[in-house]
mmCIF file of N, CA, C and O in Angstrom:
data_model
loop_
_atom_site.group_PDB
_atom_site.id
_atom_site.type_symbol
_atom_site.label_atom_id
_atom_site.label_comp_id
_atom_site.label_asym_id
_atom_site.label_seq_id
_atom_site.Cartn_x
_atom_site.Cartn_y
_atom_site.Cartn_z
ATOM 1 N N UNK A 672 8.625 -15.799 -5.627
ATOM 2 C CA UNK A 672 9.204 -14.435 -4.907
ATOM 3 C C UNK A 672 10.472 -14.704 -5.665
ATOM 4 O O UNK A 672 11.345 -15.530 -5.948
ATOM 5 N N UNK A 673 10.899 -13.228 -5.828
ATOM 6 C CA UNK A 673 12.079 -13.109 -6.344
ATOM 7 C C UNK A 673 13.314 -11.950 -5.360
ATOM 8 O O UNK A 673 12.652 -11.480 -5.188
ATOM 9 N N UNK A 674 14.503 -12.477 -5.067
ATOM 10 C CA UNK A 674 15.121 -11.669 -4.408
ATOM 11 C C UNK A 674 16.160 -10.893 -5.097
ATOM 12 O O UNK A 674 16.892 -12.082 -5.857
ATOM 13 N N UNK A 675 16.896 -9.683 -4.638
ATOM 14 C CA UNK A 675 17.464 -9.195 -5.894
ATOM 15 C C UNK A 675 18.806 -8.181 -4.812
ATOM 16 O O UNK A 675 18.113 -7.664 -3.542
ATOM 17 N N UNK A 676 19.889 -8.148 -4.750
ATOM 18 C CA UNK A 676 20.878 -7.584 -4.223
ATOM 19 C C UNK A 676 21.649 -6.641 -4.657
ATOM 20 O O UNK A 676 22.601 -7.229 -5.938
ATOM 21 N N UNK A 677 21.647 -5.149 -5.033
ATOM 22 C CA UNK A 677 22.114 -4.497 -5.853
ATOM 23 C C UNK A 677 22.539 -3.070 -5.143
ATOM 24 O O UNK A 677 21.904 -2.309 -4.343
ATOM 25 N N UNK A 678 24.252 -2.778 -4.968
ATOM 26 C CA UNK A 678 24.487 -1.954 -4.310
ATOM 27 C C UNK A 678 23.793 -1.582 -2.875
ATOM 28 O O UNK A 678 23.472 -0.405 -2.475
ATOM 29 N N UNK A 679 23.994 -2.732 -1.753
ATOM 30 C CA UNK A 679 23.586 -2.922 -0.772
ATOM 31 C C UNK A 679 22.128 -2.804 -0.427
ATOM 32 O O UNK A 679 21.535 -2.532 0.626
ATOM 33 N N UNK A 680 21.305 -2.830 -1.464
ATOM 34 C CA UNK A 680 19.791 -2.789 -1.505
ATOM 35 C C UNK A 680 19.181 -4.037 -1.861
ATOM 36 O O UNK A 680 19.415 -4.534 -3.043
ATOM 37 N N UNK A 681 18.340 -4.626 -1.062
ATOM 38 C CA UNK A 681 17.450 -5.819 -1.301
ATOM 39 C C UNK A 681 16.276 -5.469 -1.867
ATOM 40 O O UNK A 681 15.412 -5.221 -0.892
ATOM 41 N N UNK A 682 16.120 -6.276 -3.228
ATOM 42 C CA UNK A 682 14.944 -6.249 -3.392
ATOM 43 C C UNK A 682 13.785 -7.522 -3.461
ATOM 44 O O UNK A 682 14.312 -8.122 -3.979
ATOM 45 N N UNK A 683 12.445 -7.620 -2.940
ATOM 46 C CA UNK A 683 11.795 -8.363 -2.745
ATOM 47 C C UNK A 683 10.653 -8.078 -3.720
ATOM 48 O O UNK A 683 10.023 -7.155 -3.659
ATOM 49 N N UNK A 684 10.389 -9.226 -4.716
ATOM 50 C CA UNK A 684 9.376 -9.012 -5.826
ATOM 51 C C UNK A 684 8.400 -10.370 -4.980
ATOM 52 O O UNK A 684 8.774 -11.323 -5.654
ATOM 53 N N UNK A 685 6.937 -10.287 -4.848
ATOM 54 C CA UNK A 685 6.249 -11.003 -4.082
ATOM 55 C C UNK A 685 5.138 -10.751 -4.605
ATOM 56 O O UNK A 685 4.459 -9.648 -4.818
ATOM 57 N N UNK A 686 4.448 -12.055 -5.330
ATOM 58 C CA UNK A 686 2.652 -11.465 -5.776
ATOM 59 C C UNK A 686 2.123 -11.445 -4.409
ATOM 60 O O UNK A 686 2.498 -11.579 -3.063
ATOM 61 N N UNK A 687 0.717 -10.768 -4.657
ATOM 62 C CA UNK A 687 -0.373 -10.299 -3.870
ATOM 63 C C UNK A 687 -0.296 -11.261 -3.031
ATOM 64 O O UNK A 687 -0.447 -11.069 -1.533
ATOM 65 N N UNK A 688 -0.562 -12.689 -3.487
ATOM 66 C CA UNK A 688 -1.294 -13.655 -2.505
ATOM 67 C C UNK A 688 -0.245 -14.230 -1.466
ATOM 68 O O UNK A 688 -0.646 -14.287 -0.223
ATOM 69 N N UNK A 689 1.227 -14.423 -2.013
ATOM 70 C CA UNK A 689 2.162 -14.395 -0.866
ATOM 71 C C UNK A 689 2.430 -13.575 -0.022
ATOM 72 O O UNK A 689 2.563 -13.517 0.891
ATOM 73 N N UNK A 690 2.295 -12.391 -0.527
ATOM 74 C CA UNK A 690 2.689 -11.167 0.562
ATOM 75 C C UNK A 690 1.424 -11.217 1.805
ATOM 76 O O UNK A 690 1.403 -11.009 2.243
ATOM 77 N N UNK A 691 -0.138 -11.653 1.162
ATOM 78 C CA UNK A 691 -0.718 -11.601 1.924
ATOM 79 C C UNK A 691 -0.845 -12.685 3.038
ATOM 80 O O UNK A 691 -1.030 -12.823 4.097
ATOM 81 N N UNK A 692 -0.180 -14.048 2.540
ATOM 82 C CA UNK A 692 0.024 -15.082 3.511
ATOM 83 C C UNK A 692 1.117 -14.767 4.302
ATOM 84 O O UNK A 692 0.886 -15.019 5.860
ATOM 85 N N UNK A 693 2.119 -14.265 3.804
ATOM 86 C CA UNK A 693 3.430 -13.908 4.842
ATOM 87 C C UNK A 693 3.073 -12.833 5.780
ATOM 88 O O UNK A 693 3.160 -12.860 7.536
ATOM 89 N N UNK A 694 2.260 -11.508 5.383
ATOM 90 C CA UNK A 694 1.695 -10.711 6.477
ATOM 91 C C UNK A 694 0.657 -11.093 7.566
ATOM 92 O O UNK A 694 0.752 -10.907 8.679
ATOM 93 N N UNK A 695 -0.007 -12.266 7.042
ATOM 94 C CA UNK A 695 -0.907 -12.865 7.972
ATOM 95 C C UNK A 695 -0.221 -13.643 8.678
ATOM 96 O O UNK A 695 -0.531 -13.835 10.173
ATOM 97 N N UNK A 696 0.640 -14.371 8.362
ATOM 98 C CA UNK A 696 1.321 -15.221 9.743
ATOM 99 C C UNK A 696 1.983 -14.340 10.168
ATOM 100 O O UNK A 696 2.372 -14.825 11.732
ATOM 101 N N UNK A 697 2.946 -13.271 10.305
ATOM 102 C CA UNK A 697 3.414 -12.319 10.941
ATOM 103 C C UNK A 697 2.307 -11.728 12.213
ATOM 104 O O UNK A 697 2.639 -11.867 13.199
ATOM 105 N N UNK A 698 1.375 -11.358 11.731
ATOM 106 C CA UNK A 698 0.236 -10.987 12.179
ATOM 107 C C UNK A 698 0.040 -11.964 13.597
ATOM 108 O O UNK A 698 -0.070 -11.542 14.281
ATOM 109 N N UNK A 699 -0.462 -13.218 12.998
ATOM 110 C CA UNK A 699 -0.744 -14.220 13.875
ATOM 111 C C UNK A 699 0.284 -14.851 15.256
ATOM 112 O O UNK A 699 -0.265 -15.577 16.004
ATOM 113 N N UNK A 700 1.163 -14.523 15.233
ATOM 114 C CA UNK A 700 2.102 -14.991 15.927
ATOM 115 C C UNK A 700 2.439 -14.217 17.143
ATOM 116 O O UNK A 700 1.742 -13.260 17.326
ATOM 117 N N UNK A 701 2.356 -14.797 17.856
ATOM 118 C CA UNK A 701 2.490 -14.603 19.621
ATOM 119 C C UNK A 701 3.584 -14.867 20.166
ATOM 120 O O UNK A 701 4.351 -15.403 19.550
ATOM 121 N N UNK A 702 3.718 -13.942 20.931
ATOM 122 C CA UNK A 702 4.743 -14.045 21.599
ATOM 123 C C UNK A 702 6.450 -12.938 21.160
ATOM 124 O O UNK A 702 5.648 -12.144 20.530
ATOM 125 N N UNK A 703 7.415 -13.762 21.419
ATOM 126 C CA UNK A 703 8.328 -12.217 21.338
ATOM 127 C C UNK A 703 9.051 -12.871 19.373
ATOM 128 O O UNK A 703 9.134 -13.825 19.078
ATOM 129 N N UNK A 704 8.554 -11.764 19.065
ATOM 130 C CA UNK A 704 9.012 -11.657 17.596
ATOM 131 C C UNK A 704 9.890 -10.592 17.219
ATOM 132 O O UNK A 704 9.785 -9.629 17.703
ATOM 133 N N UNK A 705 10.884 -10.817 16.519
ATOM 134 C CA UNK A 705 12.083 -9.620 15.832
ATOM 135 C C UNK A 705 11.235 -8.226 15.572
ATOM 136 O O UNK A 705 10.110 -8.595 14.937
ATOM 137 N N UNK A 706 11.922 -7.355 15.717
ATOM 138 C CA UNK A 706 11.374 -6.056 15.330
ATOM 139 C C UNK A 706 11.380 -6.378 13.922
ATOM 140 O O UNK A 706 10.556 -5.434 12.971
ATOM 141 N N UNK A 707 12.553 -6.795 12.887
ATOM 142 C CA UNK A 707 12.705 -6.619 11.515
ATOM 143 C C UNK A 707 11.287 -7.806 11.022
ATOM 144 O O UNK A 707 10.827 -7.233 9.902
ATOM 145 N N UNK A 708 10.911 -8.751 11.608
ATOM 146 C CA UNK A 708 9.872 -9.635 11.252
ATOM 147 C C UNK A 708 8.597 -8.771 11.428
ATOM 148 O O UNK A 708 7.927 -8.645 10.273
ATOM 149 N N UNK A 709 8.362 -8.126 12.694
ATOM 150 C CA UNK A 709 7.337 -7.176 12.429
ATOM 151 C C UNK A 709 7.397 -5.689 11.568
ATOM 152 O O UNK A 709 6.125 -5.966 10.623
ATOM 153 N N UNK A 710 8.335 -5.296 11.076
ATOM 154 C CA UNK A 710 8.666 -4.395 10.046
ATOM 155 C C UNK A 710 8.480 -5.004 9.020
ATOM 156 O O UNK A 710 7.709 -4.457 7.937
ATOM 157 N N UNK A 711 8.412 -6.247 8.466
ATOM 158 C CA UNK A 711 8.484 -7.182 7.467
ATOM 159 C C UNK A 711 7.038 -6.998 7.032
ATOM 160 O O UNK A 711 6.286 -6.655 5.659
ATOM 161 N N UNK A 712 6.393 -7.286 8.015
ATOM 162 C CA UNK A 712 4.679 -7.783 8.231
ATOM 163 C C UNK A 712 4.100 -6.388 7.958
ATOM 164 O O UNK A 712 2.877 -6.307 6.868
ATOM 165 N N UNK A 713 4.600 -5.079 8.306
ATOM 166 C CA UNK A 713 3.875 -3.709 8.220
ATOM 167 C C UNK A 713 4.012 -3.460 6.590
ATOM 168 O O UNK A 713 3.368 -2.833 6.142
ATOM 169 N N UNK A 714 5.050 -3.600 6.425
ATOM 170 C CA UNK A 714 5.633 -3.004 5.001
ATOM 171 C C UNK A 714 4.259 -4.063 4.124
ATOM 172 O O UNK A 714 4.324 -3.422 2.590
ATOM 173 N N UNK A 715 4.750 -5.277 4.306
ATOM 174 C CA UNK A 715 3.963 -6.114 3.475
ATOM 175 C C UNK A 715 2.469 -5.527 3.072
ATOM 176 O O UNK A 715 1.655 -5.523 2.124
ATOM 177 N N UNK A 716 1.878 -5.518 4.281
ATOM 178 C CA UNK A 716 1.088 -4.700 4.670
ATOM 179 C C UNK A 716 0.206 -3.378 3.773
ATOM 180 O O UNK A 716 -0.710 -3.571 3.406
ATOM 181 N N UNK A 717 1.305 -2.648 4.180
ATOM 182 C CA UNK A 717 1.190 -1.204 3.353
ATOM 183 C C UNK A 717 1.050 -1.587 2.026
ATOM 184 O O UNK A 717 0.102 -0.990 1.575
ATOM 185 N N UNK A 718 1.747 -2.593 1.471
ATOM 186 C CA UNK A 718 2.259 -2.759 0.179
ATOM 187 C C UNK A 718 0.396 -3.287 -0.604
ATOM 188 O O UNK A 718 0.368 -2.784 -1.590
ATOM 189 N N UNK A 719 0.149 -4.113 -0.019
ATOM 190 C CA UNK A 719 -1.194 -4.908 -0.125
ATOM 191 C C UNK A 719 -2.415 -3.482 -0.126
ATOM 192 O O UNK A 719 -2.843 -4.015 -1.090
ATOM 193 N N UNK A 720 -2.422 -2.982 0.904
ATOM 194 C CA UNK A 720 -3.685 -1.857 1.261
ATOM 195 C C UNK A 720 -2.484 -0.832 -0.398
ATOM 196 O O UNK A 720 -4.172 -0.356 -0.922
ATOM 197 N N UNK A 721 -2.189 -0.677 -0.656
ATOM 198 C CA UNK A 721 -1.841 0.786 -1.912
ATOM 199 C C UNK A 721 -2.233 -0.689 -3.265
ATOM 200 O O UNK A 721 -3.056 0.115 -4.168
ATOM 201 N N UNK A 722 -2.109 -1.730 -3.470
ATOM 202 C CA UNK A 722 -2.130 -2.680 -4.735
ATOM 203 C C UNK A 722 -3.978 -2.387 -4.623
ATOM 204 O O UNK A 722 -4.346 -2.218 -5.374
ATOM 205 N N UNK A 723 -4.701 -2.747 -3.365
ATOM 206 C CA UNK A 723 -5.612 -2.210 -3.106
ATOM 207 C C UNK A 723 -6.775 -1.287 -3.391
ATOM 208 O O UNK A 723 -8.013 -1.147 -3.559
ATOM 209 N N UNK A 724 -6.174 -0.238 -2.718
ATOM 210 C CA UNK A 724 -6.749 1.096 -2.890
ATOM 211 C C UNK A 724 -6.879 1.650 -4.472
ATOM 212 O O UNK A 724 -5.769 1.738 -5.487
ATOM 213 N N UNK A 725 -7.644 1.806 -5.124
ATOM 214 C CA UNK A 725 -8.299 2.239 -6.688
ATOM 215 C C UNK A 725 -8.266 3.913 -6.579
ATOM 216 O O UNK A 725 -8.734 4.004 -7.582
ATOM 217 N N UNK A 726 -8.542 4.367 -5.375
ATOM 218 C CA UNK A 726 -8.516 5.563 -5.524
ATOM 219 C C UNK A 726 -7.724 6.548 -6.210
ATOM 220 O O UNK A 726 -6.588 6.257 -5.756
ATOM 221 N N UNK A 727 -7.821 7.590 -7.215
ATOM 222 C CA UNK A 727 -6.969 8.562 -7.760
ATOM 223 C C UNK A 727 -7.493 10.145 -7.668
ATOM 224 O O UNK A 727 -8.889 10.131 -8.013
ATOM 225 N N UNK A 728 -6.651 10.622 -7.314
ATOM 226 C CA UNK A 728 -6.911 12.009 -7.101
ATOM 227 C C UNK A 728 -7.413 12.746 -8.299
ATOM 228 O O UNK A 728 -6.369 12.868 -9.142
ATOM 229 N N UNK A 729 -8.631 13.532 -8.419
ATOM 230 C CA UNK A 729 -8.667 13.882 -9.840
ATOM 231 C C UNK A 729 -7.762 15.191 -10.384
ATOM 232 O O UNK A 729 -7.361 15.779 -9.308
ATOM 233 N N UNK A 730 -8.086 15.294 -11.251
ATOM 234 C CA UNK A 730 -6.589 16.461 -11.483
ATOM 235 C C UNK A 730 -7.154 17.641 -11.715
ATOM 236 O O UNK A 730 -8.340 17.910 -11.521
ATOM 237 N N UNK A 731 -6.306 18.766 -10.821
ATOM 238 C CA UNK A 731 -6.724 20.030 -10.295
ATOM 239 C C UNK A 731 -7.987 19.934 -9.194
ATOM 240 O O UNK A 731 -8.439 20.685 -9.308
ATOM 241 N N UNK A 732 -8.055 18.608 -8.713
ATOM 242 C CA UNK A 732 -8.776 18.967 -7.421
ATOM 243 C C UNK A 732 -8.792 20.242 -6.695
ATOM 244 O O UNK A 732 -9.756 20.441 -5.590
ATOM 245 N N UNK A 733 -7.615 20.565 -6.014
ATOM 246 C CA UNK A 733 -7.341 21.674 -5.253
ATOM 247 C C UNK A 733 -6.934 22.826 -5.475
ATOM 248 O O UNK A 733 -6.560 23.975 -5.054
ATOM 249 N N UNK A 734 -6.984 23.006 -7.248
ATOM 250 C CA UNK A 734 -6.601 24.583 -7.418
ATOM 251 C C UNK A 734 -7.582 25.295 -8.317
ATOM 252 O O UNK A 734 -8.792 24.818 -8.381
ATOM 253 N N UNK A 735 -7.190 26.434 -8.652
ATOM 254 C CA UNK A 735 -8.363 27.420 -9.348
ATOM 255 C C UNK A 735 -9.373 26.335 -10.962
ATOM 256 O O UNK A 735 -10.213 27.016 -10.873
ATOM 257 N N UNK A 736 -8.577 25.498 -11.199
ATOM 258 C CA UNK A 736 -9.355 24.963 -12.512
ATOM 259 C C UNK A 736 -10.451 23.749 -12.190
ATOM 260 O O UNK A 736 -10.440 22.715 -12.970
ATOM 261 N N UNK A 737 -10.403 23.447 -10.696
ATOM 262 C CA UNK A 737 -11.148 22.167 -10.236
ATOM 263 C C UNK A 737 -12.682 22.297 -10.736
ATOM 264 O O UNK A 737 -13.147 23.643 -10.678
ATOM 265 N N UNK A 738 -12.880 21.623 -11.199
ATOM 266 C CA UNK A 738 -14.547 21.378 -11.618
ATOM 267 C C UNK A 738 -15.798 21.596 -10.481
ATOM 268 O O UNK A 738 -15.237 21.512 -9.452
ATOM 269 N N UNK A 739 -16.108 22.790 -11.115
ATOM 270 C CA UNK A 739 -17.301 23.129 -9.351
ATOM 271 C C UNK A 739 -18.252 21.908 -9.295
ATOM 272 O O UNK A 739 -18.687 21.244 -10.153
ATOM 273 N N UNK A 740 -18.285 22.423 -7.928
ATOM 274 C CA UNK A 740 -19.492 20.949 -7.544
ATOM 275 C C UNK A 740 -21.030 21.739 -7.666
ATOM 276 O O UNK A 740 -21.067 23.040 -7.642
ATOM 277 N N UNK A 741 -21.763 20.766 -7.721
ATOM 278 C CA UNK A 741 -23.079 21.130 -8.145
ATOM 279 C C UNK A 741 -23.486 21.518 -6.949
ATOM 280 O O UNK A 741 -23.303 21.557 -6.064
ATOM 281 N N UNK A 742 -24.462 22.737 -6.984
ATOM 282 C CA UNK A 742 -24.978 23.298 -5.783
ATOM 283 C C UNK A 742 -26.624 23.633 -6.198
ATOM 284 O O UNK A 742 -27.157 23.414 -6.979
ATOM 285 N N UNK A 743 -27.313 23.619 -4.803
ATOM 286 C CA UNK A 743 -29.096 23.483 -4.751
ATOM 287 C C UNK A 743 -28.926 25.124 -5.023
ATOM 288 O O UNK A 743 -30.210 24.943 -4.988
ATOM 289 N N UNK A 744 -28.350 25.828 -4.957
ATOM 290 C CA UNK A 744 -28.434 27.473 -5.202
ATOM 291 C C UNK A 744 -28.518 27.683 -6.447
ATOM 292 O O UNK A 744 -29.167 28.871 -6.810
ATOM 293 N N UNK A 745 -28.086 26.921 -7.303
ATOM 294 C CA UNK A 745 -27.886 27.272 -8.699
ATOM 295 C C UNK A 745 -29.054 27.353 -9.614
ATOM 296 O O UNK A 745 -29.820 26.342 -9.201
#
């Protein structure tokens, strides 16, 4: 894990396994926990989902140049 501070912004570089471990540990905590810790867990979990999401919208999916879907009527 690497942490940097530049112009008042903290940047954390965390590998996927470490992020999963931290998010899982935060999620499992019972009782009172600070909002900042919960927010960190949520941000890490969102990042993990983005890393694992391989879907990419095809180009021109919603415009005139979109490929036509096969039809049983053709």
